[in-house]
Structures are given as structure tokens and as C-alpha cells.
Coordinates of C-alpha atoms and ligand atoms in Angstrom, one line a residue:
Chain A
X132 CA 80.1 151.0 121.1
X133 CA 78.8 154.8 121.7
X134 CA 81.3 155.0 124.6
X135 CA 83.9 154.2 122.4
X136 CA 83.5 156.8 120.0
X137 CA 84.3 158.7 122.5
X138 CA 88.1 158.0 122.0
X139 CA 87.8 157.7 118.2
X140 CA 86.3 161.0 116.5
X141 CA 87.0 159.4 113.1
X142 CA 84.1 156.4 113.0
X143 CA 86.2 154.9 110.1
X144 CA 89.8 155.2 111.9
X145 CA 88.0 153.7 114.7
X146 CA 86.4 150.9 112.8
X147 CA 89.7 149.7 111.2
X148 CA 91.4 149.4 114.5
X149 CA 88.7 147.6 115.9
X150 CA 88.8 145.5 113.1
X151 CA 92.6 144.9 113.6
X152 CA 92.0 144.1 117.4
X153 CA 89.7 141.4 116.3
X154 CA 92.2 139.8 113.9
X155 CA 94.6 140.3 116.7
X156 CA 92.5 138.1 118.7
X157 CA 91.1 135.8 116.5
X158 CA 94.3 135.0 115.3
X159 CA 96.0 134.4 119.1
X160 CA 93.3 131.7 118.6
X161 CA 94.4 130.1 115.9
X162 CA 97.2 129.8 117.3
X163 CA 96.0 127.4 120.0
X164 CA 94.1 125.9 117.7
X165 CA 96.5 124.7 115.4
X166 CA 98.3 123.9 118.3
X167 CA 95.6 121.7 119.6
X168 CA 95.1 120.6 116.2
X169 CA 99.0 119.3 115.6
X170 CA 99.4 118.1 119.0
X171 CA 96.3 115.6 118.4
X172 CA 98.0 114.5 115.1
X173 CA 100.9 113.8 116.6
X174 CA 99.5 112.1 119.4
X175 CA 96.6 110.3 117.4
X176 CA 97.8 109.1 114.5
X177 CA 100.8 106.7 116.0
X178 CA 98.2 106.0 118.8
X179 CA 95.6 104.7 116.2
X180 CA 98.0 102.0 115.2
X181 CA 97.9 100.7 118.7
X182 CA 94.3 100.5 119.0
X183 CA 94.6 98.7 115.6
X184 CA 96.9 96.5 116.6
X185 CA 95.2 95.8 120.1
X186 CA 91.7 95.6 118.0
X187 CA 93.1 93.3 115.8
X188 CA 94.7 91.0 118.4
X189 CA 94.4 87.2 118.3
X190 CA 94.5 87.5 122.3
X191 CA 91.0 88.0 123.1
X192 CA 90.8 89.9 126.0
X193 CA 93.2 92.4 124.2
X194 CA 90.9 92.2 121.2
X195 CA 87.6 93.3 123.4
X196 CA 89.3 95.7 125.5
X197 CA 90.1 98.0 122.2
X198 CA 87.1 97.3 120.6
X199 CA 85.4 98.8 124.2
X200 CA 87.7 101.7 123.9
X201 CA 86.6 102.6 120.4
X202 CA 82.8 101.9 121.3
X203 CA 83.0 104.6 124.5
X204 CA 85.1 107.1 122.6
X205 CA 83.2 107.1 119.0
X206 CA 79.7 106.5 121.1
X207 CA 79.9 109.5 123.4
X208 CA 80.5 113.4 123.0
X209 CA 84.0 114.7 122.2
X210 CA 82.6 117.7 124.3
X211 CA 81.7 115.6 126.9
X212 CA 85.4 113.4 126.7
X213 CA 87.0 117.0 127.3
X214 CA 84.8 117.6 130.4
X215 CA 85.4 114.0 132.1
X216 CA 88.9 114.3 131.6
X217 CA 89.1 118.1 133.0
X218 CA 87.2 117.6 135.9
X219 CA 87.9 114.1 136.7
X220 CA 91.1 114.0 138.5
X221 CA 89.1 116.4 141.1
X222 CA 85.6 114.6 141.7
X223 CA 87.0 111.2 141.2
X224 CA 90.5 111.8 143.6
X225 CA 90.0 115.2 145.0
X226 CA 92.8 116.5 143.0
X227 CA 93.6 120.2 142.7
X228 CA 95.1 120.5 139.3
X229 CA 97.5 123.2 138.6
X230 CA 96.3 126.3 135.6
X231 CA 98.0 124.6 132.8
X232 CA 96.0 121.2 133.3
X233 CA 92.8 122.2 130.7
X234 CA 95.1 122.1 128.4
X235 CA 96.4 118.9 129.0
X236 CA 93.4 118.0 129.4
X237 CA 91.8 119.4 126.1
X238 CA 94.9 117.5 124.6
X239 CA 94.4 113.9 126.0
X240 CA 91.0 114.0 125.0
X241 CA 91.0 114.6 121.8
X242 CA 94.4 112.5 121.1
X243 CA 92.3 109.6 123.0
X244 CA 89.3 110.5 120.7
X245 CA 91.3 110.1 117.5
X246 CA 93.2 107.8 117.9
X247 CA 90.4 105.5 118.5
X248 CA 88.6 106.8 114.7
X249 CA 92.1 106.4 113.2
X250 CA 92.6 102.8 114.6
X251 CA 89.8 101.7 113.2
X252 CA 90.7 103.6 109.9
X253 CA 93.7 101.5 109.5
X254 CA 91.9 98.6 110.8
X255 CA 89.6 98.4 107.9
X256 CA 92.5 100.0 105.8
X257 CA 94.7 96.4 106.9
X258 CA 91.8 94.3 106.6
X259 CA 90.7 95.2 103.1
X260 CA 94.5 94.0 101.9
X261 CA 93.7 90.7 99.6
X262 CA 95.3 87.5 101.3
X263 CA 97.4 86.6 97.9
X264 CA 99.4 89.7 98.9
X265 CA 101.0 88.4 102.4
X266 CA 100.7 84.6 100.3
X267 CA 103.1 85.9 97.8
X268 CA 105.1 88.0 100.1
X269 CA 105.4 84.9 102.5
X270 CA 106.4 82.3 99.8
X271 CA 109.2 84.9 98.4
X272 CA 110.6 85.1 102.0
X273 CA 109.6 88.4 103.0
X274 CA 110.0 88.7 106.4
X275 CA 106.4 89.3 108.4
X276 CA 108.1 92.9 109.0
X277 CA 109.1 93.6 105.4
X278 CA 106.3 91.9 104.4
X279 CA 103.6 94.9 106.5
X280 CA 106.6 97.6 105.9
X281 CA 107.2 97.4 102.2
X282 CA 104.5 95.1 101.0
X283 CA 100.6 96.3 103.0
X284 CA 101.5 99.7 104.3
X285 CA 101.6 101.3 101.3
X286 CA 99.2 100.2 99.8
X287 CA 97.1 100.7 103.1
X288 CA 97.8 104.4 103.3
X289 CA 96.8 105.0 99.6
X290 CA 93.2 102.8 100.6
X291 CA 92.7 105.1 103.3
X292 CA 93.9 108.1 102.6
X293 CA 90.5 109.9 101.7
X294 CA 88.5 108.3 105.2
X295 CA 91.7 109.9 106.8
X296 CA 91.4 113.2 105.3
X297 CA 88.0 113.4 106.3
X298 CA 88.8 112.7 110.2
X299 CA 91.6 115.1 109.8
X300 CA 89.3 118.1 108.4
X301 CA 87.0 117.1 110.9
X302 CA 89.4 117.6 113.6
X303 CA 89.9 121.0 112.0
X304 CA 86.7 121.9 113.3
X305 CA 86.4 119.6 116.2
X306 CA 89.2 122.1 117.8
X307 CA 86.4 124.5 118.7
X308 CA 85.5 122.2 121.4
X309 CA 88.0 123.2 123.6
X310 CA 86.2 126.3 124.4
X311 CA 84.3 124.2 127.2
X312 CA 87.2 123.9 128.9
X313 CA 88.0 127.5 128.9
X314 CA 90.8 127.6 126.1
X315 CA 90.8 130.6 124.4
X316 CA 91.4 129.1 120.9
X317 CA 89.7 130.4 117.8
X318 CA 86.0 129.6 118.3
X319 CA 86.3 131.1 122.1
X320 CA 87.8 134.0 121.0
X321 CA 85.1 135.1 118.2
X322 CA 82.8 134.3 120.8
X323 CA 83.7 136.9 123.1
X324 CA 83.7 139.0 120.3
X325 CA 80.9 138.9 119.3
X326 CA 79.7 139.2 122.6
X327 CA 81.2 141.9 122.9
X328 CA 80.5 143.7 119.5
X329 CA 76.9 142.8 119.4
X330 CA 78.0 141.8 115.9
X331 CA 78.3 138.2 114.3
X332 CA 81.3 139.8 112.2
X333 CA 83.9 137.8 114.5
X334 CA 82.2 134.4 113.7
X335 CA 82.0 135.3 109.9
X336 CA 85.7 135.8 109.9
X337 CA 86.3 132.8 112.2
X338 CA 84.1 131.0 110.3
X339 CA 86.7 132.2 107.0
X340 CA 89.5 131.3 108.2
X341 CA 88.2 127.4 109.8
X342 CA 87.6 127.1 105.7
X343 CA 91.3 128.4 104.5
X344 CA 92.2 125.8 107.2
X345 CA 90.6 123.0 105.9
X346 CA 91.4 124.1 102.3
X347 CA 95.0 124.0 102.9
X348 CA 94.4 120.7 104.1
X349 CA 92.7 119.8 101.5
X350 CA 95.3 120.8 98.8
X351 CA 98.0 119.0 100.8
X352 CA 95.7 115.7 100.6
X353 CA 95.5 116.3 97.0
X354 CA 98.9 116.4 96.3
X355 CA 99.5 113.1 98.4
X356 CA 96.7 111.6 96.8
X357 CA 98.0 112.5 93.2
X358 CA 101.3 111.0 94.3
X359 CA 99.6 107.6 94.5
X360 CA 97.4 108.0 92.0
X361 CA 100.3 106.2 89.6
X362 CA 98.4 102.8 90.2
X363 CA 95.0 101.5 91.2
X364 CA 94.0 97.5 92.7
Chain B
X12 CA 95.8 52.9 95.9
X13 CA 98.4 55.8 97.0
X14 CA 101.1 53.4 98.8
X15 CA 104.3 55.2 98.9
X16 CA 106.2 52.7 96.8
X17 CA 104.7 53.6 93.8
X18 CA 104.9 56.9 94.1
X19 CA 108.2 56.8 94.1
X20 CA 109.9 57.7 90.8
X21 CA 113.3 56.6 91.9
X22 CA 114.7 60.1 90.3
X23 CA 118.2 59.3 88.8
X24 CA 119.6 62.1 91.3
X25 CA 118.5 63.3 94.8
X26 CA 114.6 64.1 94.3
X27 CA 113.9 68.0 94.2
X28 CA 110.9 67.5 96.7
X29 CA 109.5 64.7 98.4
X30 CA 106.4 64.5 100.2
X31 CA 105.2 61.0 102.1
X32 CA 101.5 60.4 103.6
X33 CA 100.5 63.9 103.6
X34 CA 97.4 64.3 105.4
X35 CA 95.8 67.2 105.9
X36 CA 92.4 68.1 107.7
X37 CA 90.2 71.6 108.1
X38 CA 87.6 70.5 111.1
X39 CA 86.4 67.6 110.4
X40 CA 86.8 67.5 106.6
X41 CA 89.6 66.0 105.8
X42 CA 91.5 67.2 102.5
X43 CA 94.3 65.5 101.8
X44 CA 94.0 62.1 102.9
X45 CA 97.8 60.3 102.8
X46 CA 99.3 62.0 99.7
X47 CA 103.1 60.8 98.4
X48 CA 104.9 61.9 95.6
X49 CA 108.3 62.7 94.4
X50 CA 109.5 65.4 92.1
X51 CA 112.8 64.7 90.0
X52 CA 115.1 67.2 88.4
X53 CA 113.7 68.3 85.2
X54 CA 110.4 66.4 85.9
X55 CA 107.3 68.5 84.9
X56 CA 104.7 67.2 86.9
X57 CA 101.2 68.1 86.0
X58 CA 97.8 67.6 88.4
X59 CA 94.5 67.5 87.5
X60 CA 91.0 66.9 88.7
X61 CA 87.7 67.6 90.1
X62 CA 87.1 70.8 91.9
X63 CA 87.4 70.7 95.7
X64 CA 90.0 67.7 95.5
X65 CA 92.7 69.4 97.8
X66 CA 94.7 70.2 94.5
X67 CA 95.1 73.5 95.6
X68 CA 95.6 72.6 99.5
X69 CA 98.4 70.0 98.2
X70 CA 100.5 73.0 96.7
X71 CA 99.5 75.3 99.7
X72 CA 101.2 72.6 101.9
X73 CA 104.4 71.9 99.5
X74 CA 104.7 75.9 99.7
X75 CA 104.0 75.9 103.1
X76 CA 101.4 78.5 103.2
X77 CA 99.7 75.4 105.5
X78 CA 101.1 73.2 107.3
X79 CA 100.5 69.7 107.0
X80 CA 98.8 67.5 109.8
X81 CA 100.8 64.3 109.5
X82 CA 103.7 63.0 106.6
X83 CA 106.9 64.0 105.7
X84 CA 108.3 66.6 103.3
X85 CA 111.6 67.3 102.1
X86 CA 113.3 69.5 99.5
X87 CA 116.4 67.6 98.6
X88 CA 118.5 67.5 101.7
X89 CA 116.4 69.5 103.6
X90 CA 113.7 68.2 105.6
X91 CA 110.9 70.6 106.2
X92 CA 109.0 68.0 108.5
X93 CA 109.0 63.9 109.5
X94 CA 106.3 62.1 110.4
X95 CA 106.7 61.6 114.1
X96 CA 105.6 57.4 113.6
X97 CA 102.1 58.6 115.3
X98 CA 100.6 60.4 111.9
X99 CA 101.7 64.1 113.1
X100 CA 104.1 65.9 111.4
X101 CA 107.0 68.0 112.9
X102 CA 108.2 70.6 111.3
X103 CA 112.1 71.4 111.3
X104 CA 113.4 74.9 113.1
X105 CA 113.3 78.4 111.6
X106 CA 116.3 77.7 109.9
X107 CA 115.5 74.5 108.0
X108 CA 112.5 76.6 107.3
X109 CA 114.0 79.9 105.6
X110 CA 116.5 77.6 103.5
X111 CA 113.7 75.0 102.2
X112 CA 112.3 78.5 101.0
X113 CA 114.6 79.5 98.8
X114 CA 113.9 75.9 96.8
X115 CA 110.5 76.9 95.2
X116 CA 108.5 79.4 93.4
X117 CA 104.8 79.6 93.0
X118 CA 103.1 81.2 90.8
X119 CA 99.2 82.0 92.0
X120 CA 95.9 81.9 89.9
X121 CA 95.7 85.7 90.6
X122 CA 99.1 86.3 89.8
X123 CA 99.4 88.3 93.4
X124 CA 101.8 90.5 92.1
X125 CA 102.5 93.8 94.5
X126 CA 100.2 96.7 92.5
X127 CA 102.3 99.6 93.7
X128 CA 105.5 98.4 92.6
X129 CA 106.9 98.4 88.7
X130 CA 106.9 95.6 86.8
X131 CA 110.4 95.3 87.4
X132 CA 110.4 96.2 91.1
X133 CA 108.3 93.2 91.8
X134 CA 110.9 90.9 90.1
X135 CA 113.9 92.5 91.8
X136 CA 112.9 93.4 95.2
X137 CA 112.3 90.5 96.6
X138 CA 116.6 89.5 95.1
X139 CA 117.1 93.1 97.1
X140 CA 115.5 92.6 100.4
X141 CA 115.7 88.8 100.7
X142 CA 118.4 87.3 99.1
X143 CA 120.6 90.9 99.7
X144 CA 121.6 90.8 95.7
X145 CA 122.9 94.2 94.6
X146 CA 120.5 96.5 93.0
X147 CA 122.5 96.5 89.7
X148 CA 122.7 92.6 89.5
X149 CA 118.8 92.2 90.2
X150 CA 118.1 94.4 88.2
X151 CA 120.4 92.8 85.5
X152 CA 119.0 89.6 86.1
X153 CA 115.2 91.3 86.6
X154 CA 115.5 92.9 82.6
X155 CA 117.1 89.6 81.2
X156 CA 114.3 87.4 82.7
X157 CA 111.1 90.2 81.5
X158 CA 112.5 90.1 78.1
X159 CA 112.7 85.9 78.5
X160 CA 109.0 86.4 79.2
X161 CA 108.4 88.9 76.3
X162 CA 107.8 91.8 78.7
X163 CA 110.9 94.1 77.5
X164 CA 109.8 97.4 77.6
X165 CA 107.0 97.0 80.4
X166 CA 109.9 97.1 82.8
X167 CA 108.3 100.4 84.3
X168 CA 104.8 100.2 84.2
X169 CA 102.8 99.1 87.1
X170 CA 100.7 96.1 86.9
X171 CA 97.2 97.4 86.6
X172 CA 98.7 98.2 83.0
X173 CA 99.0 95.5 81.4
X174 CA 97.1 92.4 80.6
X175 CA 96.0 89.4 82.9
X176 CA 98.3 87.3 80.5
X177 CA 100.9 90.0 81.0
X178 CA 100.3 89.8 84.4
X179 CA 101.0 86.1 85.2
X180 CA 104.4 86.3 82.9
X181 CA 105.4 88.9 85.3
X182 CA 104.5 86.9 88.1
X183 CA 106.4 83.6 86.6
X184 CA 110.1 86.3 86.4
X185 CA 109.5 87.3 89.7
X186 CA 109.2 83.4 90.8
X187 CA 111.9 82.6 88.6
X188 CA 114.4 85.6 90.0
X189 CA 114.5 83.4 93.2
X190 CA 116.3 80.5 91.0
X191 CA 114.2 78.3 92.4
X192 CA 114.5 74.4 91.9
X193 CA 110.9 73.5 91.5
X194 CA 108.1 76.0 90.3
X195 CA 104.7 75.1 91.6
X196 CA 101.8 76.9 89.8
X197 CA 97.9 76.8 91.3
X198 CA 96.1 77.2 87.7
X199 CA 98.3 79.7 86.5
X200 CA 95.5 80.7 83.3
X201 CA 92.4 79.9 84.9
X202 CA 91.4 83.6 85.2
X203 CA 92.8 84.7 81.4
X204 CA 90.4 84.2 78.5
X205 CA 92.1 81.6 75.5
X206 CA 94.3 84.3 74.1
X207 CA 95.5 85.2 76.9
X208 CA 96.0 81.7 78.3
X209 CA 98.2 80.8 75.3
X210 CA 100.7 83.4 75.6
X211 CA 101.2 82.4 79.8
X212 CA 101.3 78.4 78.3
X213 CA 103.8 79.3 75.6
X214 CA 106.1 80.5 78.1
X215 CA 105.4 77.6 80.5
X216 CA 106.2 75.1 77.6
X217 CA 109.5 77.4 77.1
X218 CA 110.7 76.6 80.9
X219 CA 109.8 73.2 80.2
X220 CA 112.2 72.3 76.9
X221 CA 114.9 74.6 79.1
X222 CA 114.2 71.4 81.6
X223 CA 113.1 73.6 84.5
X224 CA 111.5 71.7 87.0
X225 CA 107.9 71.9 87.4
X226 CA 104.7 71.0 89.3
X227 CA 101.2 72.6 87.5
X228 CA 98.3 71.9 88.9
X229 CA 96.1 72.8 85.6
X230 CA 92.8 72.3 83.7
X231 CA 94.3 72.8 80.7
X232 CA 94.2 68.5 79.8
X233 CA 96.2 69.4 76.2
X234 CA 98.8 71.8 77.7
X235 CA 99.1 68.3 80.4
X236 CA 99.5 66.0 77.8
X237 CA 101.8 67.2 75.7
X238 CA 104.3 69.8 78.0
X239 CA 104.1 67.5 81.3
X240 CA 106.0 64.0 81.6
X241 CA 104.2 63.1 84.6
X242 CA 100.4 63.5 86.0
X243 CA 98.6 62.4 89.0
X244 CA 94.5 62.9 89.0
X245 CA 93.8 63.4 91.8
X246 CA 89.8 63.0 93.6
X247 CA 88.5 63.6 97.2
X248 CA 91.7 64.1 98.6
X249 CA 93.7 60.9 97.2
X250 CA 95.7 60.1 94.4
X251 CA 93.3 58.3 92.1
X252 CA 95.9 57.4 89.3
X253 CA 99.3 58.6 88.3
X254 CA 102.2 58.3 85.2
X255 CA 103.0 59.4 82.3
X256 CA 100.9 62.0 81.6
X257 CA 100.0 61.4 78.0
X258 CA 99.3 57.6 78.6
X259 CA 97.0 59.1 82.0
X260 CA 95.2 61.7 79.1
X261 CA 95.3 59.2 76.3
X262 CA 94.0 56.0 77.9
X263 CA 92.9 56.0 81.8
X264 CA 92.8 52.9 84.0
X265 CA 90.6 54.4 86.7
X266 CA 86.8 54.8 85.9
X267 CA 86.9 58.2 88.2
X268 CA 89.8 59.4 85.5
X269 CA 87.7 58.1 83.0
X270 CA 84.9 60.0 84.0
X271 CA 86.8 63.3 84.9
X272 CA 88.5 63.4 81.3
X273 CA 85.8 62.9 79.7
X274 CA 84.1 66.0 80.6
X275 CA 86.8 67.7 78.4
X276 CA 86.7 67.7 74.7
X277 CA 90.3 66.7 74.3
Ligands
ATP271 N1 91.4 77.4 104.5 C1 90.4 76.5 104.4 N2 89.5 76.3 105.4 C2 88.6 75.4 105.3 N3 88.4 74.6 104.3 C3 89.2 74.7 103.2 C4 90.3 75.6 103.2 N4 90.9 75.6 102.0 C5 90.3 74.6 101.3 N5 89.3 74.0 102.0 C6 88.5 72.9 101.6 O1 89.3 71.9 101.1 C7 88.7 71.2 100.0 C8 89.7 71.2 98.9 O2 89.9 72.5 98.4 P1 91.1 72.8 97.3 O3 91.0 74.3 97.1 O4 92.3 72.2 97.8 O5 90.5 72.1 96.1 P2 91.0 72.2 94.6 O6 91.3 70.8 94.1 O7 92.1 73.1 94.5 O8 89.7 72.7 93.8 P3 89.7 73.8 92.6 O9 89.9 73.0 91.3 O10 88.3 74.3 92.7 O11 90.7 74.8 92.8 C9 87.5 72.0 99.7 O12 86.4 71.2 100.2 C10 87.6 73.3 100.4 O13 86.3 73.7 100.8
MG272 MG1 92.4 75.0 93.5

């Protein structure tokens, strides 16, 4: 800090740019962090309706195989998830991964993680839809695939919708995990600050703007959920 | 007690649905145990009796919702499944399936209608996405049949908005829609309080001075005797007695009958 001054005369001059440097950085972060955070989305949610499916399977094998998928990636750490996958290719096959893999990595794991709390979202989401509803869809001659497409899936995503937004903000936050793996998203990037700057100022703002985040979020869910809101079951 | 020839009506036409020896088991308990009876056009046909009789597994079988173990069941010309001479049934191809379909409506005791479609969405889509009718005309034929059930003006609400009673008349258009040749109803008031009940039987009776042919399984031993021409009581999986309904109501041969009608005040 004192050595800086040294280039700044003006201590106020010198504590705006410094505080524009850290916005600089701390918003390069977000950048891979809502990167990681939209990739996992993307990934996640249409990979959750596998694992439901395979969870829901009348093939047994099919049906144990997902529900041991969901046990190991809801029982262990996320943090840990990351690790295995960056470092496993190399202990487990002697693999030299190129730079770019961590963040392949970071984005495997946490679409694997996801996907396996989402599948069991819409599992229960499925599974809570009364019988008379695929009765009466079956004796009017829906077909099975009009019958889930028009007739449960809407009505599933209105049941779920809040258990979904609370994953969703979670993942928010869960982003900051990536830091193990030596991605320089938000949380990594405060955190050298700080170190840096002696001060906890970077994680305050970091801290801020994980909240705007999550209240955007928020407000989107809102609105979705006020566009269903016209009936209740 | 439930031979095949006296089931038989001997409808004046082809009979709207036939069903021969139905036998139907779940594990070891076995619900329907040789079941025959024959529907004629125009016939309403009313069933009543003791709880846990396979009433309900009966229509589930006719609706094919389950399928039945062994016996035969055909909607006019088209024969859903034949006994095989062994007591199995076997049921006709996809085809024979989709088009014995399109013969029959049911109406549930929970109505079942789809919560997050309007009232008239849930009497026209199925036209739309099934039977490939044109918007306009289902939705022509969707207003015509809601105000025939004394629904005009709830076209756009959703279901949670309106009354159980309400409820079931919207499910009874949107079985109707499908111009079905028989309408089966499973206890179609049995969750609506006596107002409410009333109002869904009015409109029942209605279909049945139009002569639409019907099958109501039912609690309801006045609405039986006086809307239903026929009636079979039916007891531990068999047809105890069956005929005309009022002389079934009126003046039972069978003690079980006896005994079951007794327990209501009518
Ligand atoms: N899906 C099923 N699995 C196993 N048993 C069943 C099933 N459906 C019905 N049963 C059994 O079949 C028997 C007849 O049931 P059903 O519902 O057909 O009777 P019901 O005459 O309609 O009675 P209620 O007047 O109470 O509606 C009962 O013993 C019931 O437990
Ligand atoms: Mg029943």
C-alpha cells in the first residue's frame, strides 16, 4: 500500500482507481462465473431428465444404476466432484491434460452434480401427478407422448418450479467452487484481492453482486411463477 | 347364476358393447369372476352394489384402463379381445385398439379434468389433438355442448373455479365431444354433497330422454330406478341379479339384493 502512494500523490485519485481495478477484476470474474453458471444450466437441466427417466425405469438394473448416481453425486462434496474429475484423467491413466482442461473439468462436474438434484426434482415433480390425469388422458386417446407433452409437463414444471429455483440460486453460489481448480471466476478473484489489499472490501463487493445475481433470478422466477399462478390442483 | 345366455338382451340392432366371461384377477384375489353383459343402443344400464365388488374394476376393464385376464369384449364390430377357448383373453392389435377407443366416454368420480387448461380447452383439445377436428369446429361443438350442460359463460375459467358439480358437467362435455356410443360413468356424484349431486343427475337424466347410451355404475338407488332401464347388482365379483331396473329396486329376487337395498332408505 505505502509503496504505492508512491505513484499516486493524490490518496483519493489513487483510491478510486484502485477501486476501479478491483471492479475490473471482480467483474472478469463474473464473467466466468456466469459462464460456469449457464453452461451447467444448459448441461444440467436436459441431463436431469435422463437421470429421471433412468431413475424411474421399469428395467431394474437401469433403475439402481441412476439411483447410485444420484446417491454419490448428492452424498459427496461438489468441491470434491471438481477435484476427482480435474485430477483424475492423470492419477487414474497418466494423462497430461492440456491448459484448458480445469475448465472442462469444473464444467462436467457441476453439470454431473446438477443434473443428478434436477433429476430427482422432476422425479418427485412426475410422481406427484395424480393417476386420474394419465386415466383420463389415456381413455380420450391421448397418445403416451401427448399425453407427458401437453397433459403432465406442465403441470410438472408449475409443481416444481420453486424446489428448482432454489437449486438454481444455489448454483449461483455453488460457482465459487471452481476456485479449487484454479479458475479465476468471481470468488477467486476477490480473493486475491483481498490478499492483496489486506482489506475484506473485494469480498463485500463480491459478496454484492453474488446477491444482485440471485435477485435477478429471483425476479425472473417470479414472473414465471405468476404466469402459472392462473390455476392451482 | 351369470350364464351368458341370460345376459344376453338380444338388442334389436348390433349391441354397442359386449363383454363374455370377463374374469379378472389382482394376485390371488380375484375380482371379477366370469362377468357377461350386453349394452344395446339407447339402453341405460345402471350397476349397483356393495363396496369392493369389482364395480369399478368392471368399467376400468370395458374402458380398458386394465386389461382383462380371460373373456371376450367387443364394441359393435370391433373386437377388442376373444377368449382364446383356454380362459385367456387376447387382445386385438394397436389398431383394433385406437378405433374401439373412439366408442366410449367415461366420466371419473373425480371428474379428472386437466387443471391447467380452460373449461373449454379440456372439452376441445382432446377433438384438436386426437380426432385432428379444426380449432373453430371444436370449439363450435365445445360452446354448444357447455351451454347443453349449463356451463355457458364458464367457457374460460379454469376448473379450480368452479364447483365439484360444475366440475363433473365439464367432465361429462368433454366425454361427450368424443361422440361416443356408450358413456360409462364410475360414481359420477359420489364426491358432490346433495345439491351438487342433483344438478350432475339432472343432466344425466337429460342424456338419457335424448336416448344416449349409458352404463352408471351409481349409489344413487332412486336416480337407478327411475332414469336406468336396466341394472345388474352386482356382489364379490359376480352378477348377483339383473333386469329391469325398477322391478330389480322395487322387488328383488336375490336375498344378497335384498339385503344390499335395504340398507338404503328408498
Ligand atoms: N389396482 C388394483 N390392485 C389390486 N387390487 C385392486 C386394484 N383395483 C381394485 N382392487 C381390488 O379389487 C376389488 C374390487 O375393487 P373395485 O374398486 O372394483 O370395487 P367397487 O365395486 O368399485 O367398490 P366401490 O363401491 O368401493 O367403488 C377390491 O378388493 C380392491 O381392493
Ligand atoms: Mg368403485
Amino acid at each position: 500500500m505505502q509503496e504505492r502512494s508512491l505513484f499516486f500523490a493524490d490518496r483519493e485519485r489513487w483510491v478510486a482507481v484502485e477501486f476501479g481495478v478491483m471492479l475490473g477484476l471482480l467483474g472478469e470474474g463474473l464473467m466466468l462465473t456466469a459462464q460456469i453458471f449457464v453452461v451447467t444450466l444448459i448441461g444440467s437441466l436436459p441431463l436431469g431428465v435422463v437421470v429421471a427417466l433412468c431413475r424411474m425405469s421399469r428395467f431394474a438394473p437401469l433403475a439402481w444404476l441412476a439411483k447410485f448416481y444420484i446417491s454419490i453425486l448428492r452424498g459427496t462434496p461438489l468441491m470434491l466432484q471438481l477435484m476427482a474429475i480435474m485430477f483424475g484423467p492423470y492419477y487414474l491413466f497418466g494423462l497430461q491434460m492440456g491448459p484448458d482442461w480445469k475448465f472442462i473439468a469444473c464444467d462436467i462436474g457441476f453439470i454431473l452434480n446438477y443434473a443428478a438434484y434436477f433429476g430427482e426434482i422432476y422425479r418427485s415433480g412426475i410422481q406427484s401427478i395424480p393417476r386420474g390425469q394419465y386415466e383420463a388422458a389415456e381413455v380420450l386417446g391421448y397418445t403416451r407422448a401427448q399425453t407427458f407433452m401437453k397433459i403432465v409437463l406442465p403441470q410438472v414444471i408449475k409443481r416444481i418450479l420453486p424446489a428448482m429455483g432454489n437449486e438454481i440460486i444455489t448454483l449461483v453460489k455453488d460457482t465459487s467452487l471452481a476456485f479449487v481448480l484454479g479458475i479465476a471466476e468471481m470468488f477467486s478473484q476477490a480473493k486475491a484481492l483481498a490478499a492483496r489489499e489486506v482489506s475484506m472490501i473485494p469480498y463485500a463487493v463480491a459478496a454484492l453482486i453474488y446477491w444482485v445475481f440471485c435477485l435477478l433470478i429471483e425476479f425472473i422466477l417470479n414472473r414465471v411463477e405468476k404466469r402459472m399462478d392462473y390455476y392451482h390442483d | 347364476m351369470t350364464d351368458a345366455v341370460s345376459a344376453r338382451n338380444a338388442c334389436a340392432a348390433d349391441a354397442v358393447v359386449t363383454l363374455e366371461g370377463a374374469t379378472k384377477s389382482f394376485g390371488a384375489n380375484q375380482v371379477l369372476k366370469g362377468i357377461s353383459l350386453e349394452v344395446c343402443e339407447g339402453d341405460v344400464l345402471a350397476i349397483i352394489g356393495p363396496s369392493g365388488g369389482g364395480k369399478s374394476t368392471l368399467l376400468r376393464c370395458l374402458t380398458m384402463l386394465e386389461t382383462l385376464d380371460g373373456g371376450s369384449l367387443s364394441y359393435g364390430d370391433v373386437r377388442v379381445c376373444a377368449d382364446d377357448g383356454g380362459g385367456r383373453a387376447i387382445y386385438g392389435g394397436k389398431d383394433v385398439i385406437r378405433e374401439a377407443k373412439t366408442r366410449f366416454g367415461l366420466v371419473f368420480q373425480d371428474f379428472n379434468l386437466f387443471p391447467h387448461y380452460t373449461v373449454l380447452k379440456n372439452v376441445t383439445d382432446p377433438l384438436v389433438s386426437v380426432h385432428k377436428v379444426a380449432k373453430a369446429e371444436a370449439e363450435e361443438r365445445g360452446r354448444e355442448l357447455l351451454r347443453k350442460m349449463g356451463l355457458s359463460g364458464k367457457e374460460d375459467m379454469v376448473p379450480c373455479e368452479l364447483s365439484g358439480g360444475q366440475q363433473q358437467r365439464v367432465a361429462i362435455a368433454r366425454a361427450l365431444a368424443m361422440n361416443p356410443q356408450v358413456l360409462y360413468f364410475d360414481e359420477p356424484t359420489s364426491a358432490l354433497d346433495p345439491e351438487l349431486t342433483r344438478e350432475v343427475l339432472r343432466v344425466i337424466r337429460e342424456l338419457a330422454e335424448e336416448r344416449m347410451t349409458m352404463v352408471i355404475v351409481t349409489h344413487e338407488m332412486a336416480f337407478a330406478r327411475d332414469v336406468a332401464d336396466k341394472l345388474i347388482f352386482m356382489d364379490g365379483g359376480q352378477v348377483v341379479e339383473r333386469g329391469r331396473a325398477a322391478d330389480v329396486i322395487n322387488a328383488p329376487k336375490h336375498e344378497r339384493t335384498r339385503a344390499f337395498l335395504s340398507g338404503y332408505a328408498s
